[in-house]
PDB file of C-alpha atoms in Angstrom:
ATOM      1  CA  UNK K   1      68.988 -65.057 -76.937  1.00  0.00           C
ATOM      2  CA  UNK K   2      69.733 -62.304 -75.035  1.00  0.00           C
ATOM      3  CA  UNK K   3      67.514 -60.343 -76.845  1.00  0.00           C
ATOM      4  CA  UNK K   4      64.516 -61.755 -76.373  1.00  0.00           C
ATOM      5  CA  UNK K   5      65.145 -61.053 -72.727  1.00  0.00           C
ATOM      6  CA  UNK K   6      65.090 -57.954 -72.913  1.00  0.00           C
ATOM      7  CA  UNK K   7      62.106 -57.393 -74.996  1.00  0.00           C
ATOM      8  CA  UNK K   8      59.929 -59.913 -72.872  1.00  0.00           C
ATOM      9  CA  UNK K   9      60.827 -58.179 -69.271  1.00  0.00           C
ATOM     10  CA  UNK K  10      60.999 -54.457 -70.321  1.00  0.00           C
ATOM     11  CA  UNK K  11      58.001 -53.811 -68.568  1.00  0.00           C
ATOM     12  CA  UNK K  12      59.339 -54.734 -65.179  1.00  0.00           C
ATOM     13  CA  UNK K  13      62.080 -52.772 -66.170  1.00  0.00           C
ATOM     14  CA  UNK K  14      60.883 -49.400 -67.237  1.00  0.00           C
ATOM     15  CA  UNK K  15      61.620 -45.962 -65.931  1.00  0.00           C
ATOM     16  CA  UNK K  16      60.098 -44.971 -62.471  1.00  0.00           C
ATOM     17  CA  UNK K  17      57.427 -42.302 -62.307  1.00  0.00           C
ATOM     18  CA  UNK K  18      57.664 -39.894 -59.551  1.00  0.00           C
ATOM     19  CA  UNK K  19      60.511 -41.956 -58.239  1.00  0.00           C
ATOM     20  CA  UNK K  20      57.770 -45.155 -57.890  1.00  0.00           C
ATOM     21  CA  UNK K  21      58.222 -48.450 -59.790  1.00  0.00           C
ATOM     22  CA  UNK K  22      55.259 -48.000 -62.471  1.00  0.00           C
ATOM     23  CA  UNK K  23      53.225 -50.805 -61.649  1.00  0.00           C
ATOM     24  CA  UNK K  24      53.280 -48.711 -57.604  1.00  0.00           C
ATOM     25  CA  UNK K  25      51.939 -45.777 -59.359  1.00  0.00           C
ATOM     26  CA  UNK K  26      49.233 -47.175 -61.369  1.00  0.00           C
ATOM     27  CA  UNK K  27      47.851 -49.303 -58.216  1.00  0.00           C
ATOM     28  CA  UNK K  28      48.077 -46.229 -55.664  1.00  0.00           C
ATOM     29  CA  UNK K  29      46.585 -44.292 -58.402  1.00  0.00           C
ATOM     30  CA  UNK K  30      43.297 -46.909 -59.104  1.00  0.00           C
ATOM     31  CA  UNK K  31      43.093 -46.985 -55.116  1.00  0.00           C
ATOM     32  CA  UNK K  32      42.302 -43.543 -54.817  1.00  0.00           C
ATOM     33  CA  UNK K  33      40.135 -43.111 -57.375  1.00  0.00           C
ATOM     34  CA  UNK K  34      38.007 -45.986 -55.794  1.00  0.00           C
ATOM     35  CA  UNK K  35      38.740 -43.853 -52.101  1.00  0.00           C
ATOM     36  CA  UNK K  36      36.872 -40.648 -53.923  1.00  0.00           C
ATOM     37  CA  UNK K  37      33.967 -42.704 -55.656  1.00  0.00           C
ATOM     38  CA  UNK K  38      33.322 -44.321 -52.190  1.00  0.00           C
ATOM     39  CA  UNK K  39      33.209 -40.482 -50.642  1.00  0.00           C
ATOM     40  CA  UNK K  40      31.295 -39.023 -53.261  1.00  0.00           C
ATOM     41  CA  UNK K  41      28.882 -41.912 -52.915  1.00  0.00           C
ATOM     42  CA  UNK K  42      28.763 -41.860 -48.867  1.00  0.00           C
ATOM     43  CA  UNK K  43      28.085 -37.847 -49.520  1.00  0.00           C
ATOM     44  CA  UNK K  44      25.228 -38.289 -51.791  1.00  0.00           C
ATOM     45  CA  UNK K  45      23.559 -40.439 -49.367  1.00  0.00           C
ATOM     46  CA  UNK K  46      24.247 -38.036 -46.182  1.00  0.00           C
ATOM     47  CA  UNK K  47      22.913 -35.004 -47.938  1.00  0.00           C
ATOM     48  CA  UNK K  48      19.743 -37.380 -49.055  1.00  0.00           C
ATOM     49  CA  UNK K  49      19.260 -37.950 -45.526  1.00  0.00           C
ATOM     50  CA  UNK K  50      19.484 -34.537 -44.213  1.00  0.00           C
ATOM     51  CA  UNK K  51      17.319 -33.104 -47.545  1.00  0.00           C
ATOM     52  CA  UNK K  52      14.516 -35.814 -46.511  1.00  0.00           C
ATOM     53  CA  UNK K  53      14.643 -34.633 -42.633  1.00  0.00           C
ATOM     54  CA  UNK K  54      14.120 -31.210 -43.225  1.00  0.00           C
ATOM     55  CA  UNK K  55      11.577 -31.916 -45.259  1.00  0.00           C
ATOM     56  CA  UNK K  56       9.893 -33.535 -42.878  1.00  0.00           C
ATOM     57  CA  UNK K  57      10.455 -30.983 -40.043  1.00  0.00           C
ATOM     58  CA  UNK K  58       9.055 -28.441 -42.312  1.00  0.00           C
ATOM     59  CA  UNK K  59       5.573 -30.864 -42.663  1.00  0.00           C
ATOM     60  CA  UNK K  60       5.512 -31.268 -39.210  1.00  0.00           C
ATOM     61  CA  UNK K  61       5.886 -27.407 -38.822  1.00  0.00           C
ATOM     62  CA  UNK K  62       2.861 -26.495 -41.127  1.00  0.00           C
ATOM     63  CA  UNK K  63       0.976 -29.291 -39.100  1.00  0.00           C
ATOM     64  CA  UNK K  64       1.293 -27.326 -36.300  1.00  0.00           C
ATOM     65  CA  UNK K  65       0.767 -23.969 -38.149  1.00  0.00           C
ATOM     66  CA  UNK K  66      -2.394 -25.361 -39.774  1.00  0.00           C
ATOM     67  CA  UNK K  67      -3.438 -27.067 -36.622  1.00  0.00           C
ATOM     68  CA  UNK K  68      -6.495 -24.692 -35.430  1.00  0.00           C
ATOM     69  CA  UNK K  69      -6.024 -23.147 -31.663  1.00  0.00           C
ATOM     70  CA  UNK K  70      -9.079 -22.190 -30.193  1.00  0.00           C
ATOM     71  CA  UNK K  71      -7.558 -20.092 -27.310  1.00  0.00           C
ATOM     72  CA  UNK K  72      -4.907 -18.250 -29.835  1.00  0.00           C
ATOM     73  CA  UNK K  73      -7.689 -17.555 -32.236  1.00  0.00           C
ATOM     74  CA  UNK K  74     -10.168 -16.148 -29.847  1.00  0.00           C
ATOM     75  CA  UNK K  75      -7.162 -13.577 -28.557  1.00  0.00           C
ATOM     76  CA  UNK K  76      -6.017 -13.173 -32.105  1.00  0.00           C
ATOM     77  CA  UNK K  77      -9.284 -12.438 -34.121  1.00  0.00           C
ATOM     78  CA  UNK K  78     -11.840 -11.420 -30.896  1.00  0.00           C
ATOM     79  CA  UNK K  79      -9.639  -9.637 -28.661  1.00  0.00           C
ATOM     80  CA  UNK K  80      -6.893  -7.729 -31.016  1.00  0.00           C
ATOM     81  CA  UNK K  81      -8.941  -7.791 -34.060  1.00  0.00           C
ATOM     82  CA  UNK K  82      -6.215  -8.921 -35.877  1.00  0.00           C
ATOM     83  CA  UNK K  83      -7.103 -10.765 -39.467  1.00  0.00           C
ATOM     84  CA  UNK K  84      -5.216 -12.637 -41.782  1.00  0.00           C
ATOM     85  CA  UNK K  85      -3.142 -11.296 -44.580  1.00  0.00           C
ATOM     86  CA  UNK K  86      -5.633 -12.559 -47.001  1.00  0.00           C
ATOM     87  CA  UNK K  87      -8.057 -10.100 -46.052  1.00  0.00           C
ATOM     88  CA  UNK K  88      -5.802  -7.297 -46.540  1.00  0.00           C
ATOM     89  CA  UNK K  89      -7.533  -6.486 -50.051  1.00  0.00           C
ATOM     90  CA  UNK K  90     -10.862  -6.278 -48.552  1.00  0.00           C
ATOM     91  CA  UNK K  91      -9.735  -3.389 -46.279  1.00  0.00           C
ATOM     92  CA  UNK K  92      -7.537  -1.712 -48.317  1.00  0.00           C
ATOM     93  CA  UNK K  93      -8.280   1.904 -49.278  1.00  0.00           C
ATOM     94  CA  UNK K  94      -7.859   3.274 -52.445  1.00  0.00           C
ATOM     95  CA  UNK K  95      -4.754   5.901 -52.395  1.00  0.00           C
ATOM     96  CA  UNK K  96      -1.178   5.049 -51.831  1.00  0.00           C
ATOM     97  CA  UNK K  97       1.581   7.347 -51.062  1.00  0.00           C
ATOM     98  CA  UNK K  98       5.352   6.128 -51.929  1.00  0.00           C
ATOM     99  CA  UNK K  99       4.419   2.683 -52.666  1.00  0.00           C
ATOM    100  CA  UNK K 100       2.754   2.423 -49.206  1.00  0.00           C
ATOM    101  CA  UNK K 101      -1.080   1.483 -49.019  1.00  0.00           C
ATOM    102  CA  UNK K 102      -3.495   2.392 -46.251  1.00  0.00           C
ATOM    103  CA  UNK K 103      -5.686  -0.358 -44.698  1.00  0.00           C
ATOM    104  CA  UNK K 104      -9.106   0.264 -43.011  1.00  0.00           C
ATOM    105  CA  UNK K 105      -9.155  -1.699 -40.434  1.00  0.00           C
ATOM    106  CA  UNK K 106     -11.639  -1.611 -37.097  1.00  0.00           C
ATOM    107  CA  UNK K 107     -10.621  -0.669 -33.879  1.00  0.00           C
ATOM    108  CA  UNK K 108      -9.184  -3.333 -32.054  1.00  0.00           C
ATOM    109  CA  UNK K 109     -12.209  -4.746 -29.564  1.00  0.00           C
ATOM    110  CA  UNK K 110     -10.109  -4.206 -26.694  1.00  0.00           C
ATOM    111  CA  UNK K 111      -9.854  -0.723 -27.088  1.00  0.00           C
ATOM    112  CA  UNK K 112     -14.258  -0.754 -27.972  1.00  0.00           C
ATOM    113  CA  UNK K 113     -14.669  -2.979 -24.869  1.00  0.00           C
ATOM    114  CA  UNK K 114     -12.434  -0.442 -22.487  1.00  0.00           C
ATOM    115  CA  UNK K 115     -14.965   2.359 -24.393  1.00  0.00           C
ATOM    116  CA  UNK K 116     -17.642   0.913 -23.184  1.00  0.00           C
ATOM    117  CA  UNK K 117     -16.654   0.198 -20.032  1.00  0.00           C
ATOM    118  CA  UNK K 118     -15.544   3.748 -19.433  1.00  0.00           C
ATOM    119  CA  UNK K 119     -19.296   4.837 -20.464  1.00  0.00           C
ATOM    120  CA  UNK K 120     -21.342   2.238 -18.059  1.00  0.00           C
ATOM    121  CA  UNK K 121     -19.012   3.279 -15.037  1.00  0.00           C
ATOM    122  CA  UNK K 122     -20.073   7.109 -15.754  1.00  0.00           C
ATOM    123  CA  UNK K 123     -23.333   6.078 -16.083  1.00  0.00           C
ATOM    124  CA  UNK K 124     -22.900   4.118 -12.576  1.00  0.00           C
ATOM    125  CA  UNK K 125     -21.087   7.306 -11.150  1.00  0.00           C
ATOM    126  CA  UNK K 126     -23.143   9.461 -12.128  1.00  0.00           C
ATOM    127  CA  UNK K 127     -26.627   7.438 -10.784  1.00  0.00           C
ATOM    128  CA  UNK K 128     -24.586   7.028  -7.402  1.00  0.00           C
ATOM    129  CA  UNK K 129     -23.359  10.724  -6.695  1.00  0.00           C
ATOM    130  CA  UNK K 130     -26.504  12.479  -8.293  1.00  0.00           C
ATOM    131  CA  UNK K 131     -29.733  10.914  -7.893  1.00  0.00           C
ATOM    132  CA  UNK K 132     -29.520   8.038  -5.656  1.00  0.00           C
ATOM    133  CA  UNK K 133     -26.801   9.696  -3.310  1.00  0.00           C
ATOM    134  CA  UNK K 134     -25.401   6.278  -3.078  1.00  0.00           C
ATOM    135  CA  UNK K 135     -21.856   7.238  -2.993  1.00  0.00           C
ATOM    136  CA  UNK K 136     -20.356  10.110  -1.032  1.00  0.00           C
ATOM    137  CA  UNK K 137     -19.005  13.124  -2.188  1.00  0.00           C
ATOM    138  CA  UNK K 138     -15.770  14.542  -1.591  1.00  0.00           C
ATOM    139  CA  UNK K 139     -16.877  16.862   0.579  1.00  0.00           C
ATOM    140  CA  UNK K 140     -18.841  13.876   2.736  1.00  0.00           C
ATOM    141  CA  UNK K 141     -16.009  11.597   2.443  1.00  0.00           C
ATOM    142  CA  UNK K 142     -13.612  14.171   3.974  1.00  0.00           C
ATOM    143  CA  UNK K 143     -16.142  15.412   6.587  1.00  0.00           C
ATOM    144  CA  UNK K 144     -16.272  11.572   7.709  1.00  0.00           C
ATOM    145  CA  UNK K 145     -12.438  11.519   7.522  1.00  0.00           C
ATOM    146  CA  UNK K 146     -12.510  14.179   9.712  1.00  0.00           C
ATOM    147  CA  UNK K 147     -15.082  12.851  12.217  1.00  0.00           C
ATOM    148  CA  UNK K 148     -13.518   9.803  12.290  1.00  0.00           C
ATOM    149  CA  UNK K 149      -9.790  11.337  12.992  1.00  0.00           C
ATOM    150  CA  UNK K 150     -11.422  13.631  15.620  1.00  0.00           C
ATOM    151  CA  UNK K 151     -12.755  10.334  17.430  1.00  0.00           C
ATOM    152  CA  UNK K 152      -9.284   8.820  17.293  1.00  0.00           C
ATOM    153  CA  UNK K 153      -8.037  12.041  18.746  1.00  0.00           C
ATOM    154  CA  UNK K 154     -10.780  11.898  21.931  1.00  0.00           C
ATOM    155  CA  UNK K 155     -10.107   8.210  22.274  1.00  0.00           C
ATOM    156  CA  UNK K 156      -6.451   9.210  22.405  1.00  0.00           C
ATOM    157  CA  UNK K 157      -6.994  12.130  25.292  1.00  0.00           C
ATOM    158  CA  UNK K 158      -9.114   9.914  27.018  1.00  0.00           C
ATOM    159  CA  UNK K 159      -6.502   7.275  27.696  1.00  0.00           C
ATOM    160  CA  UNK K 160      -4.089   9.912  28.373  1.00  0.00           C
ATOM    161  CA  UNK K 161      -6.916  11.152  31.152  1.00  0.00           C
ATOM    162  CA  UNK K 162      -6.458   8.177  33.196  1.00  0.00           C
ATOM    163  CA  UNK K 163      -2.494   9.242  33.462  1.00  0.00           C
ATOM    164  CA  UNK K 164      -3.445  12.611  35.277  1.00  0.00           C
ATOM    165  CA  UNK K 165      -1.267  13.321  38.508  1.00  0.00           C
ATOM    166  CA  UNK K 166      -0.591  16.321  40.646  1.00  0.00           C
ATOM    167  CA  UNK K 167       2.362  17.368  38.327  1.00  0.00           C
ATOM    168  CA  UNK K 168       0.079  17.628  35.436  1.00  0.00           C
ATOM    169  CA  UNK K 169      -3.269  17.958  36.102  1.00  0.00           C
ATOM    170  CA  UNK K 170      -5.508  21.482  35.350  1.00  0.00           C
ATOM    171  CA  UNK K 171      -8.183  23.035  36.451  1.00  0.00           C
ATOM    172  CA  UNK K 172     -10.903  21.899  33.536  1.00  0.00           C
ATOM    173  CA  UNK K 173     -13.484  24.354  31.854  1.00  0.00           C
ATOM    174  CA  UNK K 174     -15.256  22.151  29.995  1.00  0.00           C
ATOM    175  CA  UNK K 175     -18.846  22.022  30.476  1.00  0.00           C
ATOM    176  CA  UNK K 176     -19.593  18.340  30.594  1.00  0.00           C
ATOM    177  CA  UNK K 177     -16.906  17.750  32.622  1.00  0.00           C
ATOM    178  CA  UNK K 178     -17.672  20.392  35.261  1.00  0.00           C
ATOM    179  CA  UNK K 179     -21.030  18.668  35.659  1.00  0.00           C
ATOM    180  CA  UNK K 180     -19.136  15.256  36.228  1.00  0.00           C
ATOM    181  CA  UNK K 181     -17.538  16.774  38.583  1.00  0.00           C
ATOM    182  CA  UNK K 182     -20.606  18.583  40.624  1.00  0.00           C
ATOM    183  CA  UNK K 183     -22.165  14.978  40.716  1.00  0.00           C
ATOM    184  CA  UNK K 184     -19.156  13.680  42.666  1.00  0.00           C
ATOM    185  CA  UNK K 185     -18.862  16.837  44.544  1.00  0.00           C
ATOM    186  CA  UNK K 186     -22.497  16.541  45.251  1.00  0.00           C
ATOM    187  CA  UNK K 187     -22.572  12.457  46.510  1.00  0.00           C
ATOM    188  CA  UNK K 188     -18.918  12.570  48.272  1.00  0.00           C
ATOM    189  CA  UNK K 189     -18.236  16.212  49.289  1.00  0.00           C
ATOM    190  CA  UNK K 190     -21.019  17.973  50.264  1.00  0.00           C
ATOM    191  CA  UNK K 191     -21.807  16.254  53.477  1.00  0.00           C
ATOM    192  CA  UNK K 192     -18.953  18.126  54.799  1.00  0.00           C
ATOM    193  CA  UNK K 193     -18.343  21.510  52.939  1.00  0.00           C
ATOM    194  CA  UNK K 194     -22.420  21.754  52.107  1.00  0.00           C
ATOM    195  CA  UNK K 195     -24.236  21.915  49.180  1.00  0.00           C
ATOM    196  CA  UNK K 196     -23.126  25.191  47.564  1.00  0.00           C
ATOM    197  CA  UNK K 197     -19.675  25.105  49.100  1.00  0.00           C
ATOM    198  CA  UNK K 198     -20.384  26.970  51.992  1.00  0.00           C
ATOM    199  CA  UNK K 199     -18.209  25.300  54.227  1.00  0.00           C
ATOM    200  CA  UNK K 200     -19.655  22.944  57.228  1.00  0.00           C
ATOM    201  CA  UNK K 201     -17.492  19.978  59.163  1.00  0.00           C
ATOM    202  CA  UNK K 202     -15.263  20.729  55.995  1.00  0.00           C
ATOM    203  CA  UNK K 203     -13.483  24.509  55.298  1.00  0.00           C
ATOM    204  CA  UNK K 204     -15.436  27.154  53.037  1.00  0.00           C
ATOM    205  CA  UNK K 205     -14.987  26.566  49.254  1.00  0.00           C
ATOM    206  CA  UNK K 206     -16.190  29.850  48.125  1.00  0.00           C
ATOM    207  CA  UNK K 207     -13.512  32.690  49.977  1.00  0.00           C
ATOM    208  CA  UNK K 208     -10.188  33.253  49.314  1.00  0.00           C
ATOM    209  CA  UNK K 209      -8.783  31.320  52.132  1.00  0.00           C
ATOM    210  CA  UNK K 210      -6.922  28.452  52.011  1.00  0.00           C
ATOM    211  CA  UNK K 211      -5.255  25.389  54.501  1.00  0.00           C
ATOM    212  CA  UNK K 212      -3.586  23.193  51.988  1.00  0.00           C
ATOM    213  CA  UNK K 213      -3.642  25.788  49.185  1.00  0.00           C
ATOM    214  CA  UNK K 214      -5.537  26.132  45.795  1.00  0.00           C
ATOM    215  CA  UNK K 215      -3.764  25.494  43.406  1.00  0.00           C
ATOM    216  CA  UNK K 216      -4.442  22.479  40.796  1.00  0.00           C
ATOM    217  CA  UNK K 217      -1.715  19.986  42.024  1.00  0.00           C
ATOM    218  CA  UNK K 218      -2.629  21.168  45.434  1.00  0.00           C
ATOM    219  CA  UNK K 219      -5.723  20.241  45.332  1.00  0.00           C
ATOM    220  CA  UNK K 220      -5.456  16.998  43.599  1.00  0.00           C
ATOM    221  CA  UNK K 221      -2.966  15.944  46.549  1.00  0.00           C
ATOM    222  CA  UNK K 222      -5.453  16.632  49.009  1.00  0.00           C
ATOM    223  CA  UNK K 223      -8.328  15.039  47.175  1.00  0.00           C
ATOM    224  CA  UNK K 224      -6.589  11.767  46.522  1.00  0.00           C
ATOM    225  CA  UNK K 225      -4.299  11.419  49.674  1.00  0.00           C
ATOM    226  CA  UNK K 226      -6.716  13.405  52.630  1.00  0.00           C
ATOM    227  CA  UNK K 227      -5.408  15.313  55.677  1.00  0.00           C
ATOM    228  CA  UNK K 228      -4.658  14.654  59.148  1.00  0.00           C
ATOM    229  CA  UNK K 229      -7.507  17.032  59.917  1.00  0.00           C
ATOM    230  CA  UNK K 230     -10.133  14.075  59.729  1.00  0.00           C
ATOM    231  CA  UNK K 231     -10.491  14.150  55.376  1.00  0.00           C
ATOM    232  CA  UNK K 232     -10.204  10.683  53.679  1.00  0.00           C
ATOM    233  CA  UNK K 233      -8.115   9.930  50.985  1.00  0.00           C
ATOM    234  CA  UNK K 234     -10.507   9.418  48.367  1.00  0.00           C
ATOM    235  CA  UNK K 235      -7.769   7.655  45.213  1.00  0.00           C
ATOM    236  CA  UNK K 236      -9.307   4.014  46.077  1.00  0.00           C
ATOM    237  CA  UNK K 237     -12.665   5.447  45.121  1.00  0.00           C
ATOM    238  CA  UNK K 238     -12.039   7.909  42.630  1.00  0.00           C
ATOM    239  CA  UNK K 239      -9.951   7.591  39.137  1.00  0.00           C
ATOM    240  CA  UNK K 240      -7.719  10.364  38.582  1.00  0.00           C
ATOM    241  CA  UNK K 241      -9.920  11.907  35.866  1.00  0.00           C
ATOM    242  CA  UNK K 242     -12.469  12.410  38.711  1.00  0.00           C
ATOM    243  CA  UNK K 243     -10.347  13.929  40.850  1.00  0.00           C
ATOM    244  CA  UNK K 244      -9.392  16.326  38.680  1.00  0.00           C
ATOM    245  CA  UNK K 245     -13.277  16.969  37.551  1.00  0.00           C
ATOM    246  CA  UNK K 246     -14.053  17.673  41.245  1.00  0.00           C
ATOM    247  CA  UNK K 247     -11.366  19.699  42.312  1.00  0.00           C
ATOM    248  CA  UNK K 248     -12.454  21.621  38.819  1.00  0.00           C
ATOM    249  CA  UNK K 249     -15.878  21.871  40.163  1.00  0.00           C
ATOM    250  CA  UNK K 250     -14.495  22.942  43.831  1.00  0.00           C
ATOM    251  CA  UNK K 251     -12.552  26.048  41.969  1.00  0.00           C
ATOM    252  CA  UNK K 252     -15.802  27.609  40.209  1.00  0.00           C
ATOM    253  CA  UNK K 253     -16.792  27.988  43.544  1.00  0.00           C
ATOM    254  CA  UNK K 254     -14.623  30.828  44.733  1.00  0.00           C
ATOM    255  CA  UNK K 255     -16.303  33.847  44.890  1.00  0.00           C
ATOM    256  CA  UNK K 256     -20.026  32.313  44.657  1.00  0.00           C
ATOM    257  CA  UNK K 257     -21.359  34.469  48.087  1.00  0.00           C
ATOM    258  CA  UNK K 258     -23.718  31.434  49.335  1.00  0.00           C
ATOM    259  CA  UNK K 259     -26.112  31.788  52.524  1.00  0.00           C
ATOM    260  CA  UNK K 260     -24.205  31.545  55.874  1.00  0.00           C
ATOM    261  CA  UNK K 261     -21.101  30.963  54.600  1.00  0.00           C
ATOM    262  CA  UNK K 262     -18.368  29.273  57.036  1.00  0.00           C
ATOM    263  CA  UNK K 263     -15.997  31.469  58.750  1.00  0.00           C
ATOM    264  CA  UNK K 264     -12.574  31.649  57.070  1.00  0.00           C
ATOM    265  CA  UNK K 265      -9.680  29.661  57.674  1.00  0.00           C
ATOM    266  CA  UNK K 266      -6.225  28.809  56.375  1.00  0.00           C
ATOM    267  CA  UNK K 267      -4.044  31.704  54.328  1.00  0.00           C
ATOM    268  CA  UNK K 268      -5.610  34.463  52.318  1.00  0.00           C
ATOM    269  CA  UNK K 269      -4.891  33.647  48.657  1.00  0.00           C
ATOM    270  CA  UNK K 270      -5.767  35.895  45.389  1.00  0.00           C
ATOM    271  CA  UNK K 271      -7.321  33.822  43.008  1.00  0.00           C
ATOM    272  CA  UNK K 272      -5.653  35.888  40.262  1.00  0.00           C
ATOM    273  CA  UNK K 273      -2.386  36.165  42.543  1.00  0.00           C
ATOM    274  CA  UNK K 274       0.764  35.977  40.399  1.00  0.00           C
ATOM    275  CA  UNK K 275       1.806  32.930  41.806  1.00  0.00           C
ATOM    276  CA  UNK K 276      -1.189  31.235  41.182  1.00  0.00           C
ATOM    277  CA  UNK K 277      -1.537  32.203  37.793  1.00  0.00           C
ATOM    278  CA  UNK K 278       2.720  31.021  37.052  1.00  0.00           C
ATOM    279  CA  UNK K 279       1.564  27.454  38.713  1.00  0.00           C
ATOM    280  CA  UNK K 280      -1.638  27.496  36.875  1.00  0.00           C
ATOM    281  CA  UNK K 281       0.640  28.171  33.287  1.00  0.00           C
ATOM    282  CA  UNK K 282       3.181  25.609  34.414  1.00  0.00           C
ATOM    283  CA  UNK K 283       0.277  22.930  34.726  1.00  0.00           C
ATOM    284  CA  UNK K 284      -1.193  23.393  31.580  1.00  0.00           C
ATOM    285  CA  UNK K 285       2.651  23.265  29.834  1.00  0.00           C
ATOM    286  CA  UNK K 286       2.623  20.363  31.649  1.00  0.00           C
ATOM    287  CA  UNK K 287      -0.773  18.488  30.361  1.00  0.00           C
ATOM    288  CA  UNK K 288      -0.225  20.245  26.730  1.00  0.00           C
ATOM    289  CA  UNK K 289       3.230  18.644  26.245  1.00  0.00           C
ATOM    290  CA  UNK K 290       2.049  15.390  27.366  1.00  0.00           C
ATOM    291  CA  UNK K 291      -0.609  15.256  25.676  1.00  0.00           C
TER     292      UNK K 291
END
């Protein structure tokens, strides 16, 4: 009796494998096996997926490729001449050197069009400087410069004119203005000190003799502010640059010898006196440096 125990349970009680009852071990074993089938299988479908969308990422990328572009084409083929690969053979030349072959291929039109472009402007250039005279020359265009910068430069003086004082001002030698200032001598002056200088109500212009001395800031003092010996002050009437043109006039007078001259008066004064000529050069420092 006892033996037929054993024989029917000795399963149940057989020796443990890998310290596990052997029923444990076969069960864990069967469960993993199902584990890796079920991986395997949920792998097989994941790299389907990803195969099937890069497949179709590639057909959308040759859509686009093979999708015509007007714009790109026109820069491609019409402005850098550039051709597909598949005309290579029809340009290529018939010697190679290391493996490498030459192609033949135009100019590039950008470069033709810039040729061209360089030819009709010389053409244009050459119509404008040579036959029509269109265009100036060099030579014009700096003459012009010139004029134009010597303009700037009389505008210039001229504004500085109007600043003239007695610490500045000069006796003037230029023509035009000496005939200014003749006019005004002529309209305001000579009423008093006659026509050619000569002296009348007023002193004599053309002797060496002074009252309120001759030199240029001397003169412009008495112009503009008068005397107490009955002379106006004339700087209401007169702009400085008048004043100074008159009393300009007044000094080529000295030494002119008119008919019945008036007698002298005032202090004897050389016109080339030293002291003349030192306040004469300290006036024109003056005007130079301002100006």
């Amino acid at each position: 009796m006892a033996a037929n125990t054993d024989t029917q349970y000795g399963l149940f009680d057989s020796t443990p494998i890998a310290g596990m009852h052997p029923l444990g071990f076969y069960s864990l074993f069967i469960v993993l096996l199902v584990e890796l089938f079920v991986i395997l299988w949920l792998s097989l479908i994941l790299m389907r997926l990803i195969s099937k969308k890069e497949v179709n990422a590639m057909a959308e990328i040759e859509a686009k490729v093979a999708k015509p572009n007007a714009i790109r084409n026109f820069f491609i083929r019409k402005v850098f001449g550039v051709k597909s690969v598949e005309s290579d053979k029809d340009v290529m030349l018939d010697h190679e050197y290391d493996g490498i072959r030459e192609l033949d291929n135009d100019l590039p039109p950008w470069w033709k069009y810039g040729f061209y472009l360089t030819i009709l402007s010389g053409i244009i250039y050459f119509v404008g400087y040579q036959v029509t005279h269109t265009f100036k020359s060099s030579s014009e265009e700096y003459q012009s410069e010139m004029a134009e910068a010597e303009a700037s430069v009389k505008a210039y003086r001229a504004s500085l004119a109007l600043q003239v004082d007695e610490t500045n001002v000069v006796f003037t030698d230029d023509a035009k203005q000496l005939d200014l200032g003749q006019k005004i001598f002529m309209k305001n002056c000579a009423v008093c000190h006659g026509n050619a200088g000569e002296g009348m109500v007023g002193p004599n212009f053309t002797d060496k003799y002074w009252l309120y001395g001759n030199t240029p800031g001397d003169m412009f003092t008495i112009v503009k502010n008068g005397t107490s010996k009955g002379m106006k002050a004339w700087k209401d009437e007169l702009s400085p640059v008048d004043i100074q043109n008159v009393i300009g006039f007044i000094h080529t007078l000295e030494g002119t010898n008119p008919p019945n001259p008036k007698e002298p008066q005032g202090e004897l004064i050389e016109l080339n006196s030293p002291e003349l000529e030192s306040v004469e050069s300290d006036s024109a420092v003056s005007i130079e440096i301002k100006s």
